[in-house]
PDB file of C-alpha atoms in Angstrom:
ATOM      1  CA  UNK A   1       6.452   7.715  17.606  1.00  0.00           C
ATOM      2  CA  UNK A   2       5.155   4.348  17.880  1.00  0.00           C
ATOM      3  CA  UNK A   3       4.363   2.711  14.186  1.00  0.00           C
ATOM      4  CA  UNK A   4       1.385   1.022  13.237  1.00  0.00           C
ATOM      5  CA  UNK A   5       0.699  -2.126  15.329  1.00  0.00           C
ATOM      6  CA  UNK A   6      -1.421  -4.914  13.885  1.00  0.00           C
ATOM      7  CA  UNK A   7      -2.280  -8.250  16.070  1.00  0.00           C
ATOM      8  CA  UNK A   8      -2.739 -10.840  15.648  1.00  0.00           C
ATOM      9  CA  UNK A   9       0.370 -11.307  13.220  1.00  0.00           C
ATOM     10  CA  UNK A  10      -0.982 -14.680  12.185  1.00  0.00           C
ATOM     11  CA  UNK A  11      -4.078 -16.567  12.336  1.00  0.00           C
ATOM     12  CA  UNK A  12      -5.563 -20.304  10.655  1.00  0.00           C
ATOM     13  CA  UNK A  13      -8.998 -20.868  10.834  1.00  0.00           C
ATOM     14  CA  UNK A  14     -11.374 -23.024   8.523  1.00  0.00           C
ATOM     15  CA  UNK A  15     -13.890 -22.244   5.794  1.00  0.00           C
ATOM     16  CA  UNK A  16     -17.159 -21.024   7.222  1.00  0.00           C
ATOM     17  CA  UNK A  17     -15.690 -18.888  10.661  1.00  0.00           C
ATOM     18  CA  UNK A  18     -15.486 -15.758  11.260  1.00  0.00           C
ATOM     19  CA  UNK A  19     -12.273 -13.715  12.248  1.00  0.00           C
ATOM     20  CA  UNK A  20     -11.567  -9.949  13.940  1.00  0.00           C
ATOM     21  CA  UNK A  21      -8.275  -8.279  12.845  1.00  0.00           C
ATOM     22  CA  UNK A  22      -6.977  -5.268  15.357  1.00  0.00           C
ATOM     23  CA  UNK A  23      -4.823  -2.017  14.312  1.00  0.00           C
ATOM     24  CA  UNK A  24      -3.818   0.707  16.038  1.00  0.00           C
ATOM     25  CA  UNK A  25      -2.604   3.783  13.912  1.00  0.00           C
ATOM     26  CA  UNK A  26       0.207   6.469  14.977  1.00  0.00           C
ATOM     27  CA  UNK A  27      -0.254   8.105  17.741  1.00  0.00           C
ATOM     28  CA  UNK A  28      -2.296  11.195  15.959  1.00  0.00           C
ATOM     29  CA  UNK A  29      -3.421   9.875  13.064  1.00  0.00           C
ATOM     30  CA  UNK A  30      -7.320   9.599  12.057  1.00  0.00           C
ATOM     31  CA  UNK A  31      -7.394   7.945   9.326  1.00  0.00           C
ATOM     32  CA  UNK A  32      -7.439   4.025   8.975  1.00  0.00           C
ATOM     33  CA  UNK A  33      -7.264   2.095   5.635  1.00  0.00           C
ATOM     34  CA  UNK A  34      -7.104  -1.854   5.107  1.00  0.00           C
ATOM     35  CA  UNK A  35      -5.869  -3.729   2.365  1.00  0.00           C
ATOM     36  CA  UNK A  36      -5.796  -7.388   1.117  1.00  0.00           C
ATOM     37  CA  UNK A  37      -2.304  -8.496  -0.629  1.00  0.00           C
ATOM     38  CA  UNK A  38      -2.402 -11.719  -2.127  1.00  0.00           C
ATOM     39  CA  UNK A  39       0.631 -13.322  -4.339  1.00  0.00           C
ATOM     40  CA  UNK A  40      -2.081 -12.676  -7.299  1.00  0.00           C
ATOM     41  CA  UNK A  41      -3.758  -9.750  -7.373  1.00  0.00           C
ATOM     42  CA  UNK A  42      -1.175  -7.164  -5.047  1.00  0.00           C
ATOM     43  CA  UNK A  43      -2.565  -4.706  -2.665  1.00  0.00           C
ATOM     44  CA  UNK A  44      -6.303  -4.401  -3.046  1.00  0.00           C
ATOM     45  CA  UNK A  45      -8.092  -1.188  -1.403  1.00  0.00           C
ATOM     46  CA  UNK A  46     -10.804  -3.108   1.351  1.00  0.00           C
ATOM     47  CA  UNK A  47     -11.917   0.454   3.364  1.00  0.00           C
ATOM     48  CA  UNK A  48     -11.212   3.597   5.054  1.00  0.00           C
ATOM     49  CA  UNK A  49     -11.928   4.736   8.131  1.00  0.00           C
ATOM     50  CA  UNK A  50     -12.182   8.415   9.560  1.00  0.00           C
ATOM     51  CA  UNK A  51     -13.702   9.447  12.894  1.00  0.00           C
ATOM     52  CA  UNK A  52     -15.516   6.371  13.489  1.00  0.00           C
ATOM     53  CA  UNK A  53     -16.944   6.455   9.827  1.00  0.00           C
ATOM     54  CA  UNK A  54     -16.278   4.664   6.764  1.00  0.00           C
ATOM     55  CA  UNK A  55     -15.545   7.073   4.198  1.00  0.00           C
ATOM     56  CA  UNK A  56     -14.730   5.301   1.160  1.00  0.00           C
ATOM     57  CA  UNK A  57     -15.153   1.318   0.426  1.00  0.00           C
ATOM     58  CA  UNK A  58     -13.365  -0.746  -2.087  1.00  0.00           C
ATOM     59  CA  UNK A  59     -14.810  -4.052  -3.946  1.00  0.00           C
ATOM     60  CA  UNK A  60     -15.048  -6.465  -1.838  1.00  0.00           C
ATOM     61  CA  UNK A  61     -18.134  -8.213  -0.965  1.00  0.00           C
ATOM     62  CA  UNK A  62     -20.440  -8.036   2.528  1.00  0.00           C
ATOM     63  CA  UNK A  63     -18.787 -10.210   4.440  1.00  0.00           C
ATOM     64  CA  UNK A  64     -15.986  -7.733   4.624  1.00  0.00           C
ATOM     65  CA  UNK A  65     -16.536  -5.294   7.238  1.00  0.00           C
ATOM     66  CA  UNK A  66     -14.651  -2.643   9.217  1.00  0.00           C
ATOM     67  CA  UNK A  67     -15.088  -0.196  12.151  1.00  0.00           C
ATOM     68  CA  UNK A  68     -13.081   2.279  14.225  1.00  0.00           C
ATOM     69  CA  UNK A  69     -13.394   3.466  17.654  1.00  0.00           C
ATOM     70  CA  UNK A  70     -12.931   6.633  19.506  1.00  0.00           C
ATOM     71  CA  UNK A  71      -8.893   6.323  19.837  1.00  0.00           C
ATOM     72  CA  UNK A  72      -9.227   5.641  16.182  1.00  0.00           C
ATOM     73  CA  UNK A  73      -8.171   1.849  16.681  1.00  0.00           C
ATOM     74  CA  UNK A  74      -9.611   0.056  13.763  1.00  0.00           C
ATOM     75  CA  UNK A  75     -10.835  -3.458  13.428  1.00  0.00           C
ATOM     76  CA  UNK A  76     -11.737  -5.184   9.927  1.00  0.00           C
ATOM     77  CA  UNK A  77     -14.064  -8.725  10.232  1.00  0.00           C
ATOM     78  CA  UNK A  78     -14.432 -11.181   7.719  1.00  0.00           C
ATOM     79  CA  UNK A  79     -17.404 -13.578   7.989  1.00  0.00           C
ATOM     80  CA  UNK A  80     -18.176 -16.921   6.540  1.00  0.00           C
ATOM     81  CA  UNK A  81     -14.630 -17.061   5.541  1.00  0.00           C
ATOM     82  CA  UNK A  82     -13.704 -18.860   2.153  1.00  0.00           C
ATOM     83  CA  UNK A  83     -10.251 -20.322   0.982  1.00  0.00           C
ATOM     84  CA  UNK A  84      -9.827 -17.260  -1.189  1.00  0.00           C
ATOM     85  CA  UNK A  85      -9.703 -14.621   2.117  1.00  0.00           C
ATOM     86  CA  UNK A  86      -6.153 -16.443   2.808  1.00  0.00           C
ATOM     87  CA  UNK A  87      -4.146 -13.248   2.424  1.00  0.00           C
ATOM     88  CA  UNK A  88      -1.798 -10.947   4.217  1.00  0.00           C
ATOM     89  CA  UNK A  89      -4.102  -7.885   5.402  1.00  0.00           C
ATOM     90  CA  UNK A  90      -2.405  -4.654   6.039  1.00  0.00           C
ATOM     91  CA  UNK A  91      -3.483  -1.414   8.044  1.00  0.00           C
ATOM     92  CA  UNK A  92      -2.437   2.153   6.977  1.00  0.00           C
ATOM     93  CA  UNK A  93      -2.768   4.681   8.800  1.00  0.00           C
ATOM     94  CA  UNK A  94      -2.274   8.818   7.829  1.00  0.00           C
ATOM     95  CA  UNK A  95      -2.909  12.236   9.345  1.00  0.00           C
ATOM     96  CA  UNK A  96      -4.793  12.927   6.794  1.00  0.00           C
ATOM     97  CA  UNK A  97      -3.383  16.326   5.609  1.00  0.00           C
ATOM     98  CA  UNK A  98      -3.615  16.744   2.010  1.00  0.00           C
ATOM     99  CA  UNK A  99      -1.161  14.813   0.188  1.00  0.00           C
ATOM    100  CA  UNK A 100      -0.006  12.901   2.867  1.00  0.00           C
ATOM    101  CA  UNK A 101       1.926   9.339   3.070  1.00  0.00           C
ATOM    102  CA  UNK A 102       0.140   6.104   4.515  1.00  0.00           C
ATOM    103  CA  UNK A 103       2.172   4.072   7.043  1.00  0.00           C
ATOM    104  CA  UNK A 104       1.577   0.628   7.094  1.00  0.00           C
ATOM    105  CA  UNK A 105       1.678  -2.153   9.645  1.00  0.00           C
ATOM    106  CA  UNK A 106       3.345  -5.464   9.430  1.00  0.00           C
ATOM    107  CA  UNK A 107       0.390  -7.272   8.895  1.00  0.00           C
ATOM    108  CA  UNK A 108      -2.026  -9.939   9.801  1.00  0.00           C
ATOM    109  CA  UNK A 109      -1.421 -13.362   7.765  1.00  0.00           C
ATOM    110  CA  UNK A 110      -4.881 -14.818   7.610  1.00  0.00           C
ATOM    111  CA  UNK A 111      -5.126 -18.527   6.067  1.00  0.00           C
ATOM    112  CA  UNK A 112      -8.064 -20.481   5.722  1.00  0.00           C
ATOM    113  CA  UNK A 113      -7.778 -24.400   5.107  1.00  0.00           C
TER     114      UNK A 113
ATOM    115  CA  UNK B   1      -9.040  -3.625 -13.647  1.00  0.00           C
ATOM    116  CA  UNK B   2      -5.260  -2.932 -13.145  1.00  0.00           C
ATOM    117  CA  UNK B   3      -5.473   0.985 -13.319  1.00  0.00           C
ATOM    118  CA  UNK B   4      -1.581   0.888 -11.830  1.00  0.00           C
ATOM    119  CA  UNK B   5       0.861  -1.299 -13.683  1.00  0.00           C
ATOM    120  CA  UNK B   6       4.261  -2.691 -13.326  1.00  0.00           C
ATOM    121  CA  UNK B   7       5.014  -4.599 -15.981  1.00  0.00           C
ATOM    122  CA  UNK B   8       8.491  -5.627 -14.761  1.00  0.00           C
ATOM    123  CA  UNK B   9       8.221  -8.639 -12.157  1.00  0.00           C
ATOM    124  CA  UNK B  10      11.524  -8.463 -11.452  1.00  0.00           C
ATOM    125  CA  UNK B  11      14.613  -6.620 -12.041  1.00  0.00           C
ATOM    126  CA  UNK B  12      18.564  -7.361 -11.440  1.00  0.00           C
ATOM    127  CA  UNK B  13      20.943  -4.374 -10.974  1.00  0.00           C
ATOM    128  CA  UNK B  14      24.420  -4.550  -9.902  1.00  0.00           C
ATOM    129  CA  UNK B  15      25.787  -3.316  -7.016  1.00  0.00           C
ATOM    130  CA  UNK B  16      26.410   0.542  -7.655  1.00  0.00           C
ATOM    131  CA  UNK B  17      24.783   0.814 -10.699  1.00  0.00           C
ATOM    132  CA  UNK B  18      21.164   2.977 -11.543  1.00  0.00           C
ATOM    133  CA  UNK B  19      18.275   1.176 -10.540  1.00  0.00           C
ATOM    134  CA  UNK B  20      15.427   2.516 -12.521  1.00  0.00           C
ATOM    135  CA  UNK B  21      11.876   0.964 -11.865  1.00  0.00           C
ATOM    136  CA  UNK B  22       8.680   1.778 -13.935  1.00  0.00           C
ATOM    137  CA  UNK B  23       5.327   2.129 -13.413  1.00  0.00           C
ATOM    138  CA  UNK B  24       2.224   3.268 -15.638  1.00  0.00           C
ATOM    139  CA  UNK B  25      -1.297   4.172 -14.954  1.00  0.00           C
ATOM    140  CA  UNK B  26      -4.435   4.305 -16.688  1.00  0.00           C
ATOM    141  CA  UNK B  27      -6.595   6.934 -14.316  1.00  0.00           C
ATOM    142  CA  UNK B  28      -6.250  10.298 -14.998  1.00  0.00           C
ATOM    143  CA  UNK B  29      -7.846  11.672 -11.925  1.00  0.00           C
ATOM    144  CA  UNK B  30      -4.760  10.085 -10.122  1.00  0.00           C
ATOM    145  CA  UNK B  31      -3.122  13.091  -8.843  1.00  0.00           C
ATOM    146  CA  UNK B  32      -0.560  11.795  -6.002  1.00  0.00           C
ATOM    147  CA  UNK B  33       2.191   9.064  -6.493  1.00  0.00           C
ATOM    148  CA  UNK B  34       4.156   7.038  -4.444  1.00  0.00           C
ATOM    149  CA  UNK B  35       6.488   4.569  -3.770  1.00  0.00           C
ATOM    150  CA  UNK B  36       6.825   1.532  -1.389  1.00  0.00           C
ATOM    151  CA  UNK B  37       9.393  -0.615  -0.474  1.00  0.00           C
ATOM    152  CA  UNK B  38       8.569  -4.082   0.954  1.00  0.00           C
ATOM    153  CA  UNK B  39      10.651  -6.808   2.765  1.00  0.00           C
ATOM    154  CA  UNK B  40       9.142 -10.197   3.027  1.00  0.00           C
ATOM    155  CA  UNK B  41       6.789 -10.710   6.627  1.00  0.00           C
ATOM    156  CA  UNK B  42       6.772  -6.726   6.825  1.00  0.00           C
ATOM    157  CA  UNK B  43       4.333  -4.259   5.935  1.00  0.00           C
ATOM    158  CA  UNK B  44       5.489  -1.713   2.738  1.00  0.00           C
ATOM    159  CA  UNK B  45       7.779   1.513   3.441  1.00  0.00           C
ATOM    160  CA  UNK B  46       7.094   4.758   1.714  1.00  0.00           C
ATOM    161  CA  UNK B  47       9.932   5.765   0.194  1.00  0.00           C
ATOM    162  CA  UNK B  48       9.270   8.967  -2.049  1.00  0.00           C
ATOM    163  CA  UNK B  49       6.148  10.707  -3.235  1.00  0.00           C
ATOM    164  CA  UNK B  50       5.382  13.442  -5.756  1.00  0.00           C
ATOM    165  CA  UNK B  51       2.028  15.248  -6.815  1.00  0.00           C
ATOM    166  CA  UNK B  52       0.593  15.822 -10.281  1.00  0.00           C
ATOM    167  CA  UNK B  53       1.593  19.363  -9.966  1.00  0.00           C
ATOM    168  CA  UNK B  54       5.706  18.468 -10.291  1.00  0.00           C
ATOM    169  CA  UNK B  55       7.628  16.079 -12.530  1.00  0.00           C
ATOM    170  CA  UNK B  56      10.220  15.503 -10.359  1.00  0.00           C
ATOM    171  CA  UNK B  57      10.700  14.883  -7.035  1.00  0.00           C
ATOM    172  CA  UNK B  58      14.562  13.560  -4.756  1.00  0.00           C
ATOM    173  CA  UNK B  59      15.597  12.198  -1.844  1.00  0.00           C
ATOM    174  CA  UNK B  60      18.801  11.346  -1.594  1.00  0.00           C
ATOM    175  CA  UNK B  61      19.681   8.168  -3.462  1.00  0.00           C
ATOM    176  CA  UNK B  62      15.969   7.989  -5.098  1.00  0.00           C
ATOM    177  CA  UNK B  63      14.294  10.100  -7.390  1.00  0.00           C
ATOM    178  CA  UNK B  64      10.820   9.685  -8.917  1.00  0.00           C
ATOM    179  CA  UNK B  65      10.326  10.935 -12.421  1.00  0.00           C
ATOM    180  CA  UNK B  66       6.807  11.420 -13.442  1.00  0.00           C
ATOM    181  CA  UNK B  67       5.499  11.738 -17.395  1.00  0.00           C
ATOM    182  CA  UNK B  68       1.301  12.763 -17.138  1.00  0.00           C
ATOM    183  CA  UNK B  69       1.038  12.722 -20.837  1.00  0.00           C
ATOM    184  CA  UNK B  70       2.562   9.326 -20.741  1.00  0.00           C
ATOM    185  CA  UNK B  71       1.030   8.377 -17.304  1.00  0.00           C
ATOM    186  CA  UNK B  72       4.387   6.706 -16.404  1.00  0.00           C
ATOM    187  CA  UNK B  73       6.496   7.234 -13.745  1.00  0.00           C
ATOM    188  CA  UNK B  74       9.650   5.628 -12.518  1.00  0.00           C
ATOM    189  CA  UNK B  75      11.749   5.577  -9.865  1.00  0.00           C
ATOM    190  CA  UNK B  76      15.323   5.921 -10.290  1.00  0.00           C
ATOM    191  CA  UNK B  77      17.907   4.249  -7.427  1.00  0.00           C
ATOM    192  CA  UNK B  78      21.515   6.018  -7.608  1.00  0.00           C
ATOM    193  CA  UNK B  79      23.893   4.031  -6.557  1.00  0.00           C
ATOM    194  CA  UNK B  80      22.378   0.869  -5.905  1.00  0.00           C
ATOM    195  CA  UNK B  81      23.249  -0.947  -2.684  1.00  0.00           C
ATOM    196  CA  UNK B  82      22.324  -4.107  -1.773  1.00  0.00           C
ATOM    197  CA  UNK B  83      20.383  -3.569   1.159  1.00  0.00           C
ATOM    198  CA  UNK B  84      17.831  -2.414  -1.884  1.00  0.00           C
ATOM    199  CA  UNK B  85      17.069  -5.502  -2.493  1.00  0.00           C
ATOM    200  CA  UNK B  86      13.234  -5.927  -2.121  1.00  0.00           C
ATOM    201  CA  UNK B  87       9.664  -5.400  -3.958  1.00  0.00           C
ATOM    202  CA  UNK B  88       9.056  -1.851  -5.080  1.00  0.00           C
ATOM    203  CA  UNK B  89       5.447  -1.048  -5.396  1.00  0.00           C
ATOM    204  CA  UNK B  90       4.183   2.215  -6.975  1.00  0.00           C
ATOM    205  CA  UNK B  91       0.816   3.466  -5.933  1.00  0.00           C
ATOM    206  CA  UNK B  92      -1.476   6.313  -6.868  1.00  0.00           C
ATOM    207  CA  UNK B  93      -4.381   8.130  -5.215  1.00  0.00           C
ATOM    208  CA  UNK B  94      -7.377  10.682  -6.755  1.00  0.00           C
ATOM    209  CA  UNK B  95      -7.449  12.607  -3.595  1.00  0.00           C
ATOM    210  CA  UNK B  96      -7.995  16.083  -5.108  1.00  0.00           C
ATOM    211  CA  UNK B  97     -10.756  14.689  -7.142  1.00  0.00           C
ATOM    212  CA  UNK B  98     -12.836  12.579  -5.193  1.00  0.00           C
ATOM    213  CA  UNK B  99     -11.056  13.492  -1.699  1.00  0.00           C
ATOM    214  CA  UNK B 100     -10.823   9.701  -1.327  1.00  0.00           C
ATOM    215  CA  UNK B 101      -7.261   8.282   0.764  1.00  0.00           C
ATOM    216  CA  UNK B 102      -7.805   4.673  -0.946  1.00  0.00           C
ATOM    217  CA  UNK B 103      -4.288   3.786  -2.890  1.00  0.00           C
ATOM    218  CA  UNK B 104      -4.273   1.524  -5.830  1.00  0.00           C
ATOM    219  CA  UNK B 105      -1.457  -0.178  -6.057  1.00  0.00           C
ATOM    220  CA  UNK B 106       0.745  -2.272  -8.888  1.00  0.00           C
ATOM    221  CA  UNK B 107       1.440  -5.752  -8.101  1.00  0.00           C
ATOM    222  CA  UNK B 108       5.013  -4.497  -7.654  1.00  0.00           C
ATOM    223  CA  UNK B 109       9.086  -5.249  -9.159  1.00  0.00           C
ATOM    224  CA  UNK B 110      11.221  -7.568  -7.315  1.00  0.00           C
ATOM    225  CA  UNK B 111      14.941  -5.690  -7.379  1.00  0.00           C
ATOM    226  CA  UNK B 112      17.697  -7.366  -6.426  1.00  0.00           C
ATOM    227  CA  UNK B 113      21.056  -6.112  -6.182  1.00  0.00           C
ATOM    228  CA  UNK B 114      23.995  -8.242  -6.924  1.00  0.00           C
ATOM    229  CA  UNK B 115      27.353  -7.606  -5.140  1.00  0.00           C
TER     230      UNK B 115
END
């Protein structure tokens, strides 16, 4: 099986734009979950996706959004972005059984100057 | 709030020798553990898992040792090689509880593995 995919694998852009990050899960697998690493505060929990809905959310503010589509491709938006959003920003995806592993892409490496 | 620690930045191990990383956590809904190895410019691995339900769990070179009274677990890396040499994070979920997927994560142990 394919792994997770995540494009673009790098992107600049300056304070105040807006920017769409793409992932595509495993072939098979529903569920969709983004995170934000950054050198200081690790892997934070952004959202979750399942069947085009957003089951569970972590604390991040508004301008941090998320959707998935019908093939369960996911795509997280950031708007008005600030210095502080330059992170890497991994996908997960899982089958969702009970118990089960996330698999995570490579990454997008967002910086804002 | 940190509710998954790891209080070791970094570790050095030699070549093999045990490996044994720790990890502690301050939720006690978390009932699912895992760990994941990351290379720079890659996304994290899973390597092992285990539920509340066990205290131990193998595979192969890597076993994961959990304590609930303690809420610690570690991972233990027998022998050591060093193509181990990477960050280890340990992460936990509450699924049973609040059926959520979300991972919290520890801000992870640099091991490196000296020939």
């Amino acid at each position: 099986k394919a792994g997770v995919t995540q494009t673009p694998r790098y992107l600049i852009k300056t304070r105040g734009q807006q920017v769409t990050l793409s992932c595509s899960p495993i072939s098979g697998h529903r569920s969709v979950s983004w995170y934000q690493q950054t050198p200081g505060q690790g892997l934070q929990f952004l959202f979750e996706y399942f069947s085009e809905t957003q089951r569970n959310k972590g604390n991040f503010p508004g301008r941090f959004s998320g959707r998935q589509f019908s093939n369960s491709r996911s795509e997280m938006n950031v708007s008005t972005l600030e210095l502080g959003d330059s992170a890497l920003y991994l996908c997960a995806s899982s089958s969702d059984r009970l118990n089960n592993e996330q698999f995570f892409g490579p990454g997008t490496r967002l910086t804002v100057l | 709030d940190q509710q998954v620690k790891q209080n070791s930045p970094s570790l050095s191990v030699q070549e093999g020798r045990i490996s044994i990383l720790n990890c502690d956590y301050t939720n006690s809904m978390f009932d699912y553990f895992l760990w994941y190895k990351k290379y720079p410019a890659e996304g994290p691995t899973f390597l092992i898992s285990i539920s509340s339900i066990k205290d131990k769990n193998e595979d192969g070179r890597f076993t994961v040792f959990l304590n609930k009274s303690a809420k610690h677990l570690s991972l233990h890396i027998v022998p050591s090689q060093p193509g181990d040499s990477a960050v280890y994070f340990c992460a936990a979920s509450a699924r049973m509880g609040t059926g959520a997927n979300n991972l919290f994560f520890g801000t992870g142990t640099r091991l490196t593995v000296i020939p």
